[in-house]
Amino acid sequence: MTPDMQQRLLPTWVPDSVVHYLAHTEGGQSIREIARDSACHASTVLRQIRKLETRRDDPLVDHALDRLSSNYVSQPSPRKIKETRQMASAHKTEMLPEDQILDQEAHRILRRLCETGAVLAVARDMEKAVVVRECEGATARTAVVDKEIAQAMALKDWIVCPNPGRISRYAITATGRVALNQMIARMENQAQGFAESQAVFANPHLGEAIDGMPGRSMAGRFSASDSPLVALARRRDKDGSKFLSETLVA
């Protein structure tokens, strides 16, 4: 495989459903062929393709699919794409975010979207998307992100826009919340290293019930929407004024 083909392989963050969609629409492969190569039922592939066709009303999804189509290289099968697209992570694919950058930016934006009243606003003629939060009649901008990152997040079904328009407003989905929790867990594990594992090996009964008393769970985490900043933003002084101004919160 030439370096030019390696640079045009699909990034690893691209969902399998999109790989199947591109194999059918760009590679010209039949649904049965894709299903056989991917070890799944033909009806599953058909549902994936139909779902993506209906989602093209979403401007972010539509533009993301156009960009992936322009970077698509026809391979013998979707399975071959899955085996080789990992090689593309070491190369910058034109107009597509890299895996590490997507994780970093998605973690930052999804946390903001967990806040009450927060949406991701995307305008057709703007290169950036912004997270805005409405609170008691006031609107504050809390984050800015490249539109390419927003397109990848929409394609992965982390955000959704019920009513696309000149200015489309996206909210975080249940899938996006699960992905955010996984990102937070990975970051915590990287920060803690093996300290937690060593504690378990040193005391194998940690977390178990002792003398009829319930054990202490090590897996408890706070929700991303219950951040200290959001809690302080809701508080007020004795005179009724906000404890933190909208400028400080932003």
PDB file of C-alpha atoms in Angstrom, residues 195-206:
ATOM      1  CA  ALA A 195      -2.165   2.756  42.241  1.00  0.00           C
ATOM      2  CA  GLU A 196      -5.738   1.490  42.408  1.00  0.00           C
ATOM      3  CA  SER A 197      -4.760  -1.954  41.101  1.00  0.00           C
ATOM      4  CA  GLN A 198      -1.933  -2.226  43.596  1.00  0.00           C
ATOM      5  CA  ALA A 199      -4.333  -1.420  46.430  1.00  0.00           C
ATOM      6  CA  VAL A 200      -6.632  -4.240  45.333  1.00  0.00           C
ATOM      7  CA  PHE A 201      -3.763  -6.726  45.139  1.00  0.00           C
ATOM      8  CA  ALA A 202      -2.501  -5.632  48.568  1.00  0.00           C
ATOM      9  CA  ASN A 203      -5.979  -6.066  50.077  1.00  0.00           C
ATOM     10  CA  PRO A 204      -8.052  -8.506  47.989  1.00  0.00           C
ATOM     11  CA  HIS A 205     -11.049  -8.007  50.323  1.00  0.00           C
ATOM     12  CA  LEU A 206     -11.268  -4.283  49.551  1.00  0.00           C
TER      13      LEU A 206
END
